[in-house]
CSV table of C-alpha atoms in Angstrom, one decimal:
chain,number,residue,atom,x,y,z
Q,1,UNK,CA,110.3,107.4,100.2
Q,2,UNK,CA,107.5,104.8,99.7
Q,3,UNK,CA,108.2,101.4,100.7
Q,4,UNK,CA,105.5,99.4,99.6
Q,5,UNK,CA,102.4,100.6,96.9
Q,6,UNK,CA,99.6,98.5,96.5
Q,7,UNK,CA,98.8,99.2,92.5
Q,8,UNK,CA,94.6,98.7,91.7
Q,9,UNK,CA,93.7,98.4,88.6
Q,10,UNK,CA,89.8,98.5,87.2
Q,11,UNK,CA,89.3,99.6,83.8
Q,12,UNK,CA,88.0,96.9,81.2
Q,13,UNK,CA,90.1,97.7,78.9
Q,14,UNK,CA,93.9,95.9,79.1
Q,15,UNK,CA,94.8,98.2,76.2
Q,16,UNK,CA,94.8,101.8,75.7
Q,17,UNK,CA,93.1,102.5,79.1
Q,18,UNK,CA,94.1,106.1,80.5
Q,19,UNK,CA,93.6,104.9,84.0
Q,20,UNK,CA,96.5,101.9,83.8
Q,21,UNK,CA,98.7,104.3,82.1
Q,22,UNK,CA,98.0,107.0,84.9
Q,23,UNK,CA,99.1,103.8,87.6
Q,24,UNK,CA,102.1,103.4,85.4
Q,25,UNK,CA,103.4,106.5,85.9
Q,26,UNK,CA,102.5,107.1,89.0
Q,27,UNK,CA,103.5,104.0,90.3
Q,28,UNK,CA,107.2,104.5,88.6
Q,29,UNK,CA,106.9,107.9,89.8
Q,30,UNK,CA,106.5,106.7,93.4
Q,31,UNK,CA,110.2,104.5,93.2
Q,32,UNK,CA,108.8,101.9,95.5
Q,33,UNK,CA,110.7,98.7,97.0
Q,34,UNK,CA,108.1,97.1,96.6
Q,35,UNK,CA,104.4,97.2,94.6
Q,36,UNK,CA,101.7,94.9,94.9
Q,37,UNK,CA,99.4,94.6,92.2
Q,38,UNK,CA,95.7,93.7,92.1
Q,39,UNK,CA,94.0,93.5,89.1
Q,40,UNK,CA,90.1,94.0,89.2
Q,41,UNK,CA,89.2,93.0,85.5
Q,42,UNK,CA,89.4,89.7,87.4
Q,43,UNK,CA,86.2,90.9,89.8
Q,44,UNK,CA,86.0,89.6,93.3
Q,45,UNK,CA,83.3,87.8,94.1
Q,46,UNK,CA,80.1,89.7,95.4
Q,47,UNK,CA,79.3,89.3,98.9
Q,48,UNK,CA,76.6,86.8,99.7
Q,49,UNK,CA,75.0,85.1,102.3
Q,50,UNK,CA,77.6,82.7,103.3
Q,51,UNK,CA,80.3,85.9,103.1
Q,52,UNK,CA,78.3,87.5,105.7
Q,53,UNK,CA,77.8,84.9,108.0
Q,54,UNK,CA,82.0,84.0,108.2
Q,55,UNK,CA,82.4,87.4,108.0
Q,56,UNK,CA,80.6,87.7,111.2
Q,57,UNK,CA,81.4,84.5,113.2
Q,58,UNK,CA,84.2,85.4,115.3
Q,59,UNK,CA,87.4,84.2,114.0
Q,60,UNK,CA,88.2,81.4,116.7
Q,61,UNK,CA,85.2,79.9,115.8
Q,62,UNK,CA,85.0,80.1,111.8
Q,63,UNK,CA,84.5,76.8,110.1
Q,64,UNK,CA,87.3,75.3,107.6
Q,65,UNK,CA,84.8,76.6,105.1
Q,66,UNK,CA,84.3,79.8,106.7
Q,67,UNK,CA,87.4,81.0,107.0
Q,68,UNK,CA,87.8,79.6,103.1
Q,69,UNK,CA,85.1,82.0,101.9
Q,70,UNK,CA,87.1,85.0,104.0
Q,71,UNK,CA,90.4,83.8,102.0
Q,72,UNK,CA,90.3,86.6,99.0
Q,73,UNK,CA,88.8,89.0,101.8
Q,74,UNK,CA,91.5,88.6,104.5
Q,75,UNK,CA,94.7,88.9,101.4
Q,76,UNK,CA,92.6,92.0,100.6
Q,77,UNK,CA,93.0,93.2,103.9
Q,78,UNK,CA,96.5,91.8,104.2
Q,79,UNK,CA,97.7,94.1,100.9
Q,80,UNK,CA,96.1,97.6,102.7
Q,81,UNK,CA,97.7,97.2,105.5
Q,82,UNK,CA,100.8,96.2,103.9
Q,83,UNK,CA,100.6,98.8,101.6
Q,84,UNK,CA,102.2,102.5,102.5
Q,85,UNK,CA,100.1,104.4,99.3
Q,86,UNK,CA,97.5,102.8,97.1
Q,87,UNK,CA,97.3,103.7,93.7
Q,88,UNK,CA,93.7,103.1,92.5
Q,89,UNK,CA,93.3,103.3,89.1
Q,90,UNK,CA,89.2,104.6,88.2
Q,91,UNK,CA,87.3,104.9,85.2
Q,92,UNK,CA,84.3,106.2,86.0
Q,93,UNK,CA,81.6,104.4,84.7
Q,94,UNK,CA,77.9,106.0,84.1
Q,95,UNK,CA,79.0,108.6,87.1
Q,96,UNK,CA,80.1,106.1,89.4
Q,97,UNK,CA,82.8,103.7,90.2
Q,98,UNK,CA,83.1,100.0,88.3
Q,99,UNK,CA,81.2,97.5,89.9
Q,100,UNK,CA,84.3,95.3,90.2
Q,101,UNK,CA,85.7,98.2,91.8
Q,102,UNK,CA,82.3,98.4,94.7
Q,103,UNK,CA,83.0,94.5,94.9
Q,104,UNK,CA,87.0,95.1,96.0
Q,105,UNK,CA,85.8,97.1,98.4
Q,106,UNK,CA,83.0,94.8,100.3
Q,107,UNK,CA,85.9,92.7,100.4
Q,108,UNK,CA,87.5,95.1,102.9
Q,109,UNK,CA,85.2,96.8,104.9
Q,110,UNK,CA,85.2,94.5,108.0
Q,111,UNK,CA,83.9,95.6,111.4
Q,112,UNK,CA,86.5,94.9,113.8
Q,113,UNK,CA,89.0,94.4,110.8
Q,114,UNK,CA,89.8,97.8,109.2
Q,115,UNK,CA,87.2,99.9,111.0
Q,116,UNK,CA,85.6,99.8,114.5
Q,117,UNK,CA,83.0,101.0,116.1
Q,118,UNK,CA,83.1,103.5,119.5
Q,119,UNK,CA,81.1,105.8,121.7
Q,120,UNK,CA,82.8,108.5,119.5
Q,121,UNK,CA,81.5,106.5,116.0
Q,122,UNK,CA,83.3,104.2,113.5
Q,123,UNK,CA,87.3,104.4,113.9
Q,124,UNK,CA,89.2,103.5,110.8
Q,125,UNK,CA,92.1,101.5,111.7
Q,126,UNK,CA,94.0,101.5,108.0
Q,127,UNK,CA,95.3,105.5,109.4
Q,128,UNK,CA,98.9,106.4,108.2
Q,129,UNK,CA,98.3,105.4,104.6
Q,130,UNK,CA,98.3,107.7,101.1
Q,131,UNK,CA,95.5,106.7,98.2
Q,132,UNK,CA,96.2,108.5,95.1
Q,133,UNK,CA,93.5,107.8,93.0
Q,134,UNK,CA,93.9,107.5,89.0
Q,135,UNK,CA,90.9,109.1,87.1
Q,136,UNK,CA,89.7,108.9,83.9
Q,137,UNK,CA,86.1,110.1,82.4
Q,138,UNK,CA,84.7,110.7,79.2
Q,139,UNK,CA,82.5,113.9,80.2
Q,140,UNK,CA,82.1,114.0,83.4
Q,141,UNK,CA,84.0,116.5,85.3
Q,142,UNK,CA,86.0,115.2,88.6
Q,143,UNK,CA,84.7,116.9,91.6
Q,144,UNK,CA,81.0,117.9,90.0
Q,145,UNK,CA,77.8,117.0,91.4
Q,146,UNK,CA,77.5,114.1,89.0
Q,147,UNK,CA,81.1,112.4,89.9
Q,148,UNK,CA,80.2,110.1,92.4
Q,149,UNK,CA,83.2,107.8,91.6
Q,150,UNK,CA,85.8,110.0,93.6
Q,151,UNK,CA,83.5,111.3,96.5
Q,152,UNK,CA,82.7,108.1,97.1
Q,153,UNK,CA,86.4,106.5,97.6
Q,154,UNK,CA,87.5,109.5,99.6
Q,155,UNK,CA,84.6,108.6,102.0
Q,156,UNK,CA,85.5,104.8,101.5
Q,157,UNK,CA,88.8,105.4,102.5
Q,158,UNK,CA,88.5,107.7,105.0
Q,159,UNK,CA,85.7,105.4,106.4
Q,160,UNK,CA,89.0,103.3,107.2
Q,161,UNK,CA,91.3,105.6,108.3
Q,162,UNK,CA,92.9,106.3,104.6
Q,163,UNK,CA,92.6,110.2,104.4
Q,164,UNK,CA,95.5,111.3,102.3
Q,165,UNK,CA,93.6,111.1,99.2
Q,166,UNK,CA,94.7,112.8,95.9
Q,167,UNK,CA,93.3,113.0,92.5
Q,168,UNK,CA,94.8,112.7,89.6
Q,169,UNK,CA,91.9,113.8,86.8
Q,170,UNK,CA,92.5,113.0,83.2
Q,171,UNK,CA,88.2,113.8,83.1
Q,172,UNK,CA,86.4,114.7,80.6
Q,173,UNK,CA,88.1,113.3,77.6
Q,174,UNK,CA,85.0,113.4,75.4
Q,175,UNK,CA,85.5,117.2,75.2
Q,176,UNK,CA,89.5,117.7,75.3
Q,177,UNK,CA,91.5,114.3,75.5
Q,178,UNK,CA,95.1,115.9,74.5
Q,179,UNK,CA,94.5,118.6,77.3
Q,180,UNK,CA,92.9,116.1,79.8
Q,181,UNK,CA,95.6,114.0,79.7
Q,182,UNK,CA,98.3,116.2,79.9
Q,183,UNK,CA,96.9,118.1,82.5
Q,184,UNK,CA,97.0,114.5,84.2
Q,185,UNK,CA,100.6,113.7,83.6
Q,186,UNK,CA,101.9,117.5,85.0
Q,187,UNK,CA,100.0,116.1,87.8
Q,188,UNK,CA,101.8,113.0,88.0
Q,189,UNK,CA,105.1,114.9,87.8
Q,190,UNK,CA,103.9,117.1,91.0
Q,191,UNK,CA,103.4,113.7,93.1
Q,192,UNK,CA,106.0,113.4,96.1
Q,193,UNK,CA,108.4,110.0,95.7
C-alpha cells in the first residue's frame, strides 16, 4: 500500500484538463494515507543568479537571505523525499514538457541534495520511490521521436534515483479522444494500490 503520493499538477487549464483528471484517478486509485499536492499553474520561480549562488554556498554558511531564496527549493525537496509515488500530471506542450513543469524541476536538482557525484558518476539519492506520470497530447504520440516530454522526466528522475516510472498515455487526442482516453483509464485501472 502507498503511504504518502506527492500529486503534480501542470496543465493550464483548471477545467476540463485530461492530465488533472488522469491524477484524480490515479491518485484515488492509489488509496493513499496521505497526498501532497503541488500545483504548478502557480510556476516556481526560475532559477537565477542569486538561486545559484545559495544553492551553492554550503549550508552552515548560507545567509538569512540565502537560505530564504532556497525556501520553495528545499519544501520541493522535502515533498520527494516524503513522497513514496509521485503522480505527475503532463500535458505536453509543442513536444515537450510545460515550462512551469522544467522550472519545478530546477527546483530540485541539487548536487549534494538529491543526486551526488562519484568516481562511478552522478548517484541519485531519491532511490526507492514510484513516478507514474499522467500524459496527455493533442497529436503527438507518447514514446515517438518527437515526445520529448516523457523521455525527458524518465531521465530526470532517474537522474535522482526515481526509476519506477510508468506512463499513463491519453496521447494523441487530436486524432481519437474517446479511444485515447479510455485507453488511459484501463490503464489507470491496471495500476497497483
Amino acid at each position: 500500500m502507498t503511504k504518502t503520493v506527492l500529486r503534480i499538477d501542470s496543465s493550464v487549464r483548471k477545467d476540463e484538463s485530461v492530465t488533472r483528471d488522469l491524477t484524480n484517478r490515479i491518485v484515488a486509485r492509489l488509496n493513499a494515507d496521505e497526498v501532497i499536492t503541488r500545483d504548478l499553474i502557480e510556476t516556481p520561480p526560475l532559477v537565477d543568479e542569486a538561486w545559484a549562488t545559495a544553492n551553492f554556498t554550503p549550508a552552515d554558511k548560507r545567509t538569512d537571505a540565502q537560505k530564504e531564496i532556497l525556501a520553495l527549493s528545499d519544501t520541493i525537496v522535502d515533498e520527494l523525499r516524503a513522497a513514496d509515488t509521485i503522480v505527475i500530471g503532463l500535458p505536453i506542450y509543442n513536444f515537450m514538457i510545460p515550462a512551469s513543469v522544467k522550472a519545478w524541476v530546477d527546483q530540485f536538482i541539487r548536487a549534494g541534495v538529491t543526486f551526488r557525484y562519484t568516481e562511478a558518476g552522478p548517484e541519485g539519492l531519491l532511490p526507492n520511490k514510484r513516478a507514474i506520470l499522467a500524459v496527455a497530447s493533442g497529436g503527438t504520440g507518447v514514446g515517438s521521436e518527437i515526445d520529448h516530454a516523457t523521455t525527458y522526466m524518465k531521465f530526470i528522475l532517474g537522474f535522482v534515483g526515481i526509476t519506477d516510472v510508468s506512463i499513463v498515455a491519453a496521447d494523441q487526442l487530436a486524432i481519437d479522444a474517446e479511444g485515447s482516453v479510455k485507453n488511459a483509464y484501463e490503464a489507470v485501472e491496471q495500476i497497483a494500490a
